[in-house]
């Protein structure tokens, strides 16, 4: 029975005759796709923690907020530093 299934798969053509790509252009939309694409590939351990895009976005926004508040507290203006030296 396995031989019959294998023979059928081998005999089938790779593409149907009605498909005609002779006028096609390879990579026609590649550059546009790359400019607008925002696909990020997660490692398996990260994917286990963040199962969907909303979980990832929530974590990243939280990180951005924390980073912003830290910078505001530690950053000093150049004028204040010069005034203290003189």
Short mmCIF file of the N, C-alpha and C atoms (twelve columns), coordinates in Angstrom:
data_MODEL
# 
_entry.id   MODEL 
# 
loop_
_atom_site.group_PDB 
_atom_site.id 
_atom_site.type_symbol 
_atom_site.label_atom_id 
_atom_site.label_alt_id 
_atom_site.label_comp_id 
_atom_site.label_asym_id 
_atom_site.label_seq_id 
_atom_site.Cartn_x 
_atom_site.Cartn_y 
_atom_site.Cartn_z 
_atom_site.pdbx_PDB_model_num 
ATOM 1   N N  . UNK A 1  0.812  -1.182 0.000   1 
ATOM 2   C CA . UNK A 1  0.000  0.000  0.000   1 
ATOM 3   C C  . UNK A 1  0.868  1.263  0.000   1 
ATOM 4   N N  . UNK A 2  1.973  1.250  0.724   1 
ATOM 5   C CA . UNK A 2  2.864  2.400  0.744   1 
ATOM 6   C C  . UNK A 2  3.477  2.664  -0.622  1 
ATOM 7   N N  . UNK A 3  3.747  1.613  -1.380  1 
ATOM 8   C CA . UNK A 3  4.330  1.769  -2.710  1 
ATOM 9   C C  . UNK A 3  3.361  2.477  -3.643  1 
ATOM 10  N N  . UNK A 4  2.072  2.173  -3.548  1 
ATOM 11  C CA . UNK A 4  1.070  2.812  -4.400  1 
ATOM 12  C C  . UNK A 4  0.992  4.314  -4.105  1 
ATOM 13  N N  . UNK A 5  1.011  4.668  -2.832  1 
ATOM 14  C CA . UNK A 5  0.944  6.084  -2.449  1 
ATOM 15  C C  . UNK A 5  2.188  6.812  -2.952  1 
ATOM 16  N N  . UNK A 6  3.342  6.210  -2.803  1 
ATOM 17  C CA . UNK A 6  4.581  6.814  -3.255  1 
ATOM 18  C C  . UNK A 6  4.574  6.994  -4.760  1 
ATOM 19  N N  . UNK A 7  4.103  6.008  -5.507  1 
ATOM 20  C CA . UNK A 7  4.052  6.103  -6.963  1 
ATOM 21  C C  . UNK A 7  3.131  7.220  -7.403  1 
ATOM 22  N N  . UNK A 8  2.006  7.396  -6.723  1 
ATOM 23  C CA . UNK A 8  1.090  8.461  -7.088  1 
ATOM 24  C C  . UNK A 8  1.715  9.838  -6.873  1 
ATOM 25  N N  . UNK A 9  2.425  10.004 -5.798  1 
ATOM 26  C CA . UNK A 9  3.051  11.283 -5.506  1 
ATOM 27  C C  . UNK A 9  4.139  11.614 -6.516  1 
ATOM 28  N N  . UNK A 10 4.881  10.628 -6.944  1 
ATOM 29  C CA . UNK A 10 5.954  10.845 -7.895  1 
ATOM 30  C C  . UNK A 10 5.392  11.187 -9.271  1 
ATOM 31  N N  . UNK A 11 4.284  10.606 -9.654  1 
ATOM 32  C CA . UNK A 11 3.714  10.821 -10.978 1 
ATOM 33  C C  . UNK A 11 3.047  12.195 -11.127 1 
ATOM 34  N N  . UNK A 12 2.636  12.818 -10.025 1 
ATOM 35  C CA . UNK A 12 1.974  14.112 -10.111 1 
ATOM 36  C C  . UNK A 12 2.980  15.189 -10.523 1 
ATOM 37  N N  . UNK A 13 2.592  16.079 -11.433 1 
ATOM 38  C CA . UNK A 13 3.507  17.166 -11.824 1 
ATOM 39  C C  . UNK A 13 3.649  18.165 -10.678 1 
ATOM 40  N N  . UNK A 14 4.741  18.898 -10.678 1 
ATOM 41  C CA . UNK A 14 4.982  19.859 -9.616  1 
ATOM 42  C C  . UNK A 14 4.004  21.030 -9.669  1 
ATOM 43  N N  . UNK A 15 3.644  21.436 -10.874 1 
ATOM 44  C CA . UNK A 15 2.696  22.548 -11.032 1 
ATOM 45  C C  . UNK A 15 1.632  22.176 -12.052 1 
ATOM 46  N N  . UNK A 16 0.478  22.759 -11.889 1 
ATOM 47  C CA . UNK A 16 -0.604 22.517 -12.841 1 
ATOM 48  C C  . UNK A 16 -0.309 23.233 -14.155 1 
ATOM 49  N N  . UNK A 17 -0.762 22.685 -15.255 1 
ATOM 50  C CA . UNK A 17 -0.479 23.302 -16.563 1 
ATOM 51  C C  . UNK A 17 -1.100 24.692 -16.728 1 
ATOM 52  N N  . UNK A 18 -2.192 24.991 -16.017 1 
ATOM 53  C CA . UNK A 18 -2.835 26.297 -16.180 1 
ATOM 54  C C  . UNK A 18 -2.088 27.442 -15.487 1 
ATOM 55  N N  . UNK A 19 -1.103 27.134 -14.657 1 
ATOM 56  C CA . UNK A 19 -0.309 28.177 -14.026 1 
ATOM 57  C C  . UNK A 19 0.784  28.615 -14.986 1 
ATOM 58  N N  . UNK A 20 0.800  29.897 -15.314 1 
ATOM 59  C CA . UNK A 20 1.783  30.412 -16.253 1 
ATOM 60  C C  . UNK A 20 2.505  31.603 -15.624 1 
ATOM 61  N N  . UNK A 21 3.756  31.412 -15.264 1 
ATOM 62  C CA . UNK A 21 4.547  32.473 -14.669 1 
ATOM 63  C C  . UNK A 21 5.607  32.999 -15.633 1 
ATOM 64  N N  . UNK A 22 5.416  32.763 -16.919 1 
ATOM 65  C CA . UNK A 22 6.428  33.171 -17.891 1 
ATOM 66  C C  . UNK A 22 6.592  34.691 -17.947 1 
ATOM 67  N N  . UNK A 23 5.555  35.447 -17.602 1 
ATOM 68  C CA . UNK A 23 5.662  36.908 -17.617 1 
ATOM 69  C C  . UNK A 23 5.977  37.499 -16.261 1 
ATOM 70  N N  . UNK A 24 6.226  36.656 -15.291 1 
ATOM 71  C CA . UNK A 24 6.484  37.132 -13.927 1 
ATOM 72  C C  . UNK A 24 7.857  37.739 -13.759 1 
ATOM 73  N N  . UNK A 25 7.986  38.613 -12.768 1 
ATOM 74  C CA . UNK A 25 9.260  39.264 -12.458 1 
ATOM 75  C C  . UNK A 25 9.666  38.843 -11.054 1 
ATOM 76  N N  . UNK A 26 10.825 38.259 -10.918 1 
ATOM 77  C CA . UNK A 26 11.294 37.793 -9.616  1 
ATOM 78  C C  . UNK A 26 11.704 38.988 -8.749  1 
ATOM 79  N N  . UNK A 27 11.204 39.030 -7.530  1 
ATOM 80  C CA . UNK A 27 11.569 40.073 -6.580  1 
ATOM 81  C C  . UNK A 27 10.968 41.432 -6.866  1 
ATOM 82  N N  . UNK A 28 9.867  41.485 -7.581  1 
ATOM 83  C CA . UNK A 28 9.257  42.749 -7.987  1 
ATOM 84  C C  . UNK A 28 8.894  43.623 -6.784  1 
ATOM 85  N N  . UNK A 29 8.396  43.045 -5.714  1 
ATOM 86  C CA . UNK A 29 7.955  43.794 -4.539  1 
ATOM 87  C C  . UNK A 29 8.882  43.606 -3.339  1 
ATOM 88  N N  . UNK A 30 10.051 43.050 -3.552  1 
ATOM 89  C CA . UNK A 30 10.967 42.746 -2.453  1 
ATOM 90  C C  . UNK A 30 11.370 43.998 -1.681  1 
ATOM 91  N N  . UNK A 31 11.813 45.043 -2.379  1 
ATOM 92  C CA . UNK A 31 12.296 46.250 -1.715  1 
ATOM 93  C C  . UNK A 31 11.179 46.916 -0.928  1 
ATOM 94  N N  . UNK A 32 9.981  47.006 -1.486  1 
ATOM 95  C CA . UNK A 32 8.852  47.607 -0.784  1 
ATOM 96  C C  . UNK A 32 8.509  46.808 0.470   1 
ATOM 97  N N  . UNK A 33 8.569  45.506 0.363   1 
ATOM 98  C CA . UNK A 33 8.290  44.650 1.519   1 
ATOM 99  C C  . UNK A 33 9.313  44.876 2.626   1 
ATOM 100 N N  . UNK A 34 10.578 44.946 2.261   1 
ATOM 101 C CA . UNK A 34 11.627 45.117 3.260   1 
ATOM 102 C C  . UNK A 34 11.527 46.477 3.957   1 
ATOM 103 N N  . UNK A 35 11.065 47.514 3.260   1 
ATOM 104 C CA . UNK A 35 10.928 48.838 3.862   1 
ATOM 105 C C  . UNK A 35 9.782  48.886 4.861   1 
ATOM 106 N N  . UNK A 36 8.729  48.119 4.625   1 
ATOM 107 C CA . UNK A 36 7.540  48.184 5.465   1 
ATOM 108 C C  . UNK A 36 7.380  46.988 6.386   1 
ATOM 109 N N  . UNK A 37 8.296  46.091 6.358   1 
ATOM 110 C CA . UNK A 37 8.183  44.877 7.159   1 
ATOM 111 C C  . UNK A 37 8.650  45.139 8.585   1 
ATOM 112 N N  . UNK A 38 7.921  44.596 9.555   1 
ATOM 113 C CA . UNK A 38 8.329  44.743 10.946  1 
ATOM 114 C C  . UNK A 38 8.276  43.397 11.657  1 
ATOM 115 N N  . UNK A 39 8.716  42.384 10.969  1 
ATOM 116 C CA . UNK A 39 8.709  41.034 11.519  1 
ATOM 117 C C  . UNK A 39 9.899  40.862 12.451  1 
ATOM 118 N N  . UNK A 40 9.642  40.337 13.630  1 
ATOM 119 C CA . UNK A 40 10.697 40.072 14.605  1 
ATOM 120 C C  . UNK A 40 10.633 38.595 14.955  1 
ATOM 121 N N  . UNK A 41 11.764 37.931 14.926  1 
ATOM 122 C CA . UNK A 41 11.818 36.512 15.246  1 
ATOM 123 C C  . UNK A 41 12.286 36.361 16.687  1 
ATOM 124 N N  . UNK A 42 11.479 35.682 17.483  1 
ATOM 125 C CA . UNK A 42 11.803 35.479 18.891  1 
ATOM 126 C C  . UNK A 42 12.479 34.131 19.098  1 
ATOM 127 N N  . UNK A 43 13.384 34.090 20.032  1 
ATOM 128 C CA . UNK A 43 13.996 32.833 20.422  1 
ATOM 129 C C  . UNK A 43 12.949 32.001 21.161  1 
ATOM 130 N N  . UNK A 44 13.083 30.672 21.161  1 
ATOM 131 C CA . UNK A 44 12.069 29.815 21.791  1 
ATOM 132 C C  . UNK A 44 11.812 30.121 23.264  1 
ATOM 133 N N  . UNK A 45 12.854 30.443 24.027  1 
ATOM 134 C CA . UNK A 45 12.640 30.731 25.446  1 
ATOM 135 C C  . UNK A 45 11.845 32.029 25.650  1 
ATOM 136 N N  . UNK A 46 12.051 32.998 24.781  1 
ATOM 137 C CA . UNK A 46 11.288 34.246 24.859  1 
ATOM 138 C C  . UNK A 46 9.844  33.994 24.434  1 
ATOM 139 N N  . UNK A 47 9.671  33.170 23.430  1 
ATOM 140 C CA . UNK A 47 8.322  32.857 22.953  1 
ATOM 141 C C  . UNK A 47 7.491  32.153 24.028  1 
ATOM 142 N N  . UNK A 48 8.128  31.343 24.832  1 
ATOM 143 C CA . UNK A 48 7.390  30.675 25.920  1 
ATOM 144 C C  . UNK A 48 6.840  31.688 26.909  1 
ATOM 145 N N  . UNK A 49 7.552  32.797 27.110  1 
ATOM 146 C CA . UNK A 49 7.113  33.816 28.067  1 
ATOM 147 C C  . UNK A 49 6.107  34.786 27.446  1 
ATOM 148 N N  . UNK A 50 6.319  35.149 26.180  1 
ATOM 149 C CA . UNK A 50 5.462  36.109 25.487  1 
ATOM 150 C C  . UNK A 50 4.816  35.409 24.296  1 
ATOM 151 N N  . UNK A 51 3.599  34.959 24.466  1 
ATOM 152 C CA . UNK A 51 2.937  34.118 23.467  1 
ATOM 153 C C  . UNK A 51 2.375  34.870 22.265  1 
ATOM 154 N N  . UNK A 52 2.136  36.186 22.418  1 
ATOM 155 C CA . UNK A 52 1.537  36.916 21.293  1 
ATOM 156 C C  . UNK A 52 2.091  38.336 21.238  1 
ATOM 157 N N  . UNK A 53 1.715  39.058 20.192  1 
ATOM 158 C CA . UNK A 53 2.275  40.389 19.977  1 
ATOM 159 C C  . UNK A 53 1.854  41.375 21.057  1 
ATOM 160 N N  . UNK A 54 0.648  41.242 21.581  1 
ATOM 161 C CA . UNK A 54 0.221  42.196 22.605  1 
ATOM 162 C C  . UNK A 54 1.047  42.035 23.889  1 
ATOM 163 N N  . UNK A 55 1.428  40.827 24.242  1 
ATOM 164 C CA . UNK A 55 2.272  40.609 25.421  1 
ATOM 165 C C  . UNK A 55 3.662  41.204 25.207  1 
ATOM 166 N N  . UNK A 56 4.205  41.052 24.017  1 
ATOM 167 C CA . UNK A 56 5.526  41.608 23.704  1 
ATOM 168 C C  . UNK A 56 5.460  43.130 23.731  1 
ATOM 169 N N  . UNK A 57 4.425  43.699 23.102  1 
ATOM 170 C CA . UNK A 57 4.282  45.156 23.074  1 
ATOM 171 C C  . UNK A 57 4.127  45.729 24.473  1 
ATOM 172 N N  . UNK A 58 3.356  45.073 25.314  1 
ATOM 173 C CA . UNK A 58 3.154  45.536 26.680  1 
ATOM 174 C C  . UNK A 58 4.485  45.556 27.440  1 
ATOM 175 N N  . UNK A 59 5.274  44.507 27.311  1 
ATOM 176 C CA . UNK A 59 6.569  44.436 27.991  1 
ATOM 177 C C  . UNK A 59 7.530  45.494 27.470  1 
ATOM 178 N N  . UNK A 60 7.556  45.698 26.174  1 
ATOM 179 C CA . UNK A 60 8.465  46.689 25.600  1 
ATOM 180 C C  . UNK A 60 8.058  48.111 25.995  1 
ATOM 181 N N  . UNK A 61 6.758  48.385 26.022  1 
ATOM 182 C CA . UNK A 61 6.303  49.716 26.445  1 
ATOM 183 C C  . UNK A 61 6.657  49.965 27.907  1 
ATOM 184 N N  . UNK A 62 6.531  48.952 28.716  1 
ATOM 185 C CA . UNK A 62 6.901  49.077 30.122  1 
ATOM 186 C C  . UNK A 62 8.398  49.382 30.251  1 
ATOM 187 N N  . UNK A 63 9.206  48.714 29.470  1 
ATOM 188 C CA . UNK A 63 10.641 48.948 29.468  1 
ATOM 189 C C  . UNK A 63 10.963 50.361 28.998  1 
ATOM 190 N N  . UNK A 64 10.261 50.820 27.973  1 
ATOM 191 C CA . UNK A 64 10.487 52.171 27.461  1 
ATOM 192 C C  . UNK A 64 10.126 53.224 28.511  1 
ATOM 193 N N  . UNK A 65 9.020  53.009 29.222  1 
ATOM 194 C CA . UNK A 65 8.621  53.953 30.276  1 
ATOM 195 C C  . UNK A 65 9.661  53.976 31.398  1 
ATOM 196 N N  . UNK A 66 10.123 52.821 31.808  1 
ATOM 197 C CA . UNK A 66 11.120 52.745 32.876  1 
ATOM 198 C C  . UNK A 66 12.427 53.401 32.447  1 
ATOM 199 N N  . UNK A 67 12.819 53.198 31.217  1 
ATOM 200 C CA . UNK A 67 14.042 53.799 30.706  1 
ATOM 201 C C  . UNK A 67 13.912 55.318 30.669  1 
ATOM 202 N N  . UNK A 68 12.760 55.814 30.284  1 
ATOM 203 C CA . UNK A 68 12.534 57.249 30.206  1 
ATOM 204 C C  . UNK A 68 12.580 57.914 31.562  1 
ATOM 205 N N  . UNK A 69 12.017 57.294 32.574  1 
ATOM 206 C CA . UNK A 69 12.026 57.901 33.914  1 
ATOM 207 C C  . UNK A 69 13.417 57.873 34.513  1 
ATOM 208 N N  . UNK A 70 14.178 56.843 34.259  1 
ATOM 209 C CA . UNK A 70 15.545 56.782 34.783  1 
ATOM 210 C C  . UNK A 70 16.399 57.882 34.182  1 
ATOM 211 N N  . UNK A 71 16.275 58.093 32.889  1 
ATOM 212 C CA . UNK A 71 17.078 59.119 32.230  1 
ATOM 213 C C  . UNK A 71 16.741 60.498 32.779  1 
ATOM 214 N N  . UNK A 72 15.479 60.750 33.026  1 
ATOM 215 C CA . UNK A 72 15.071 62.044 33.529  1 
ATOM 216 C C  . UNK A 72 15.628 62.330 34.916  1 
ATOM 217 N N  . UNK A 73 15.792 61.348 35.739  1 
ATOM 218 C CA . UNK A 73 16.252 61.540 37.108  1 
ATOM 219 C C  . UNK A 73 17.769 61.704 37.192  1 
ATOM 220 N N  . UNK A 74 18.509 61.075 36.303  1 
ATOM 221 C CA . UNK A 74 19.960 61.092 36.429  1 
ATOM 222 C C  . UNK A 74 20.629 62.111 35.534  1 
ATOM 223 N N  . UNK A 75 19.964 62.611 34.543  1 
ATOM 224 C CA . UNK A 75 20.580 63.520 33.584  1 
ATOM 225 C C  . UNK A 75 20.605 64.940 34.151  1 
ATOM 226 N N  . UNK A 76 21.747 65.593 34.070  1 
ATOM 227 C CA . UNK A 76 21.889 66.973 34.516  1 
ATOM 228 C C  . UNK A 76 22.214 67.853 33.328  1 
ATOM 229 N N  . UNK A 77 21.834 69.083 33.387  1 
ATOM 230 C CA . UNK A 77 22.131 70.000 32.295  1 
ATOM 231 C C  . UNK A 77 23.596 70.417 32.364  1 
ATOM 232 N N  . UNK A 78 24.142 70.824 31.239  1 
ATOM 233 C CA . UNK A 78 25.538 71.257 31.176  1 
ATOM 234 C C  . UNK A 78 25.741 72.542 31.967  1 
ATOM 235 N N  . UNK A 79 24.762 73.424 32.003  1 
ATOM 236 C CA . UNK A 79 24.862 74.681 32.718  1 
ATOM 237 C C  . UNK A 79 25.073 74.442 34.205  1 
ATOM 238 N N  . UNK A 80 24.357 73.512 34.780  1 
ATOM 239 C CA . UNK A 80 24.479 73.212 36.205  1 
ATOM 240 C C  . UNK A 80 25.884 72.720 36.522  1 
ATOM 241 N N  . UNK A 81 26.467 71.909 35.687  1 
ATOM 242 C CA . UNK A 81 27.816 71.394 35.930  1 
ATOM 243 C C  . UNK A 81 28.847 72.515 35.877  1 
ATOM 244 N N  . UNK A 82 28.732 73.448 34.933  1 
ATOM 245 C CA . UNK A 82 29.689 74.543 34.821  1 
ATOM 246 C C  . UNK A 82 29.596 75.483 36.024  1 
ATOM 247 N N  . UNK A 83 28.366 75.728 36.467  1 
ATOM 248 C CA . UNK A 83 28.184 76.630 37.588  1 
ATOM 249 C C  . UNK A 83 28.832 76.065 38.846  1 
ATOM 250 N N  . UNK A 84 28.811 74.807 39.034  1 
ATOM 251 C CA . UNK A 84 29.405 74.209 40.231  1 
ATOM 252 C C  . UNK A 84 30.920 74.251 40.189  1 
ATOM 253 N N  . UNK A 85 31.522 74.209 39.016  1 
ATOM 254 C CA . UNK A 85 32.985 74.198 38.900  1 
ATOM 255 C C  . UNK A 85 33.579 75.561 39.217  1 
ATOM 256 N N  . UNK A 86 32.902 76.607 38.901  1 
ATOM 257 C CA . UNK A 86 33.489 77.945 39.099  1 
ATOM 258 C C  . UNK A 86 33.292 78.503 40.461  1 
# 
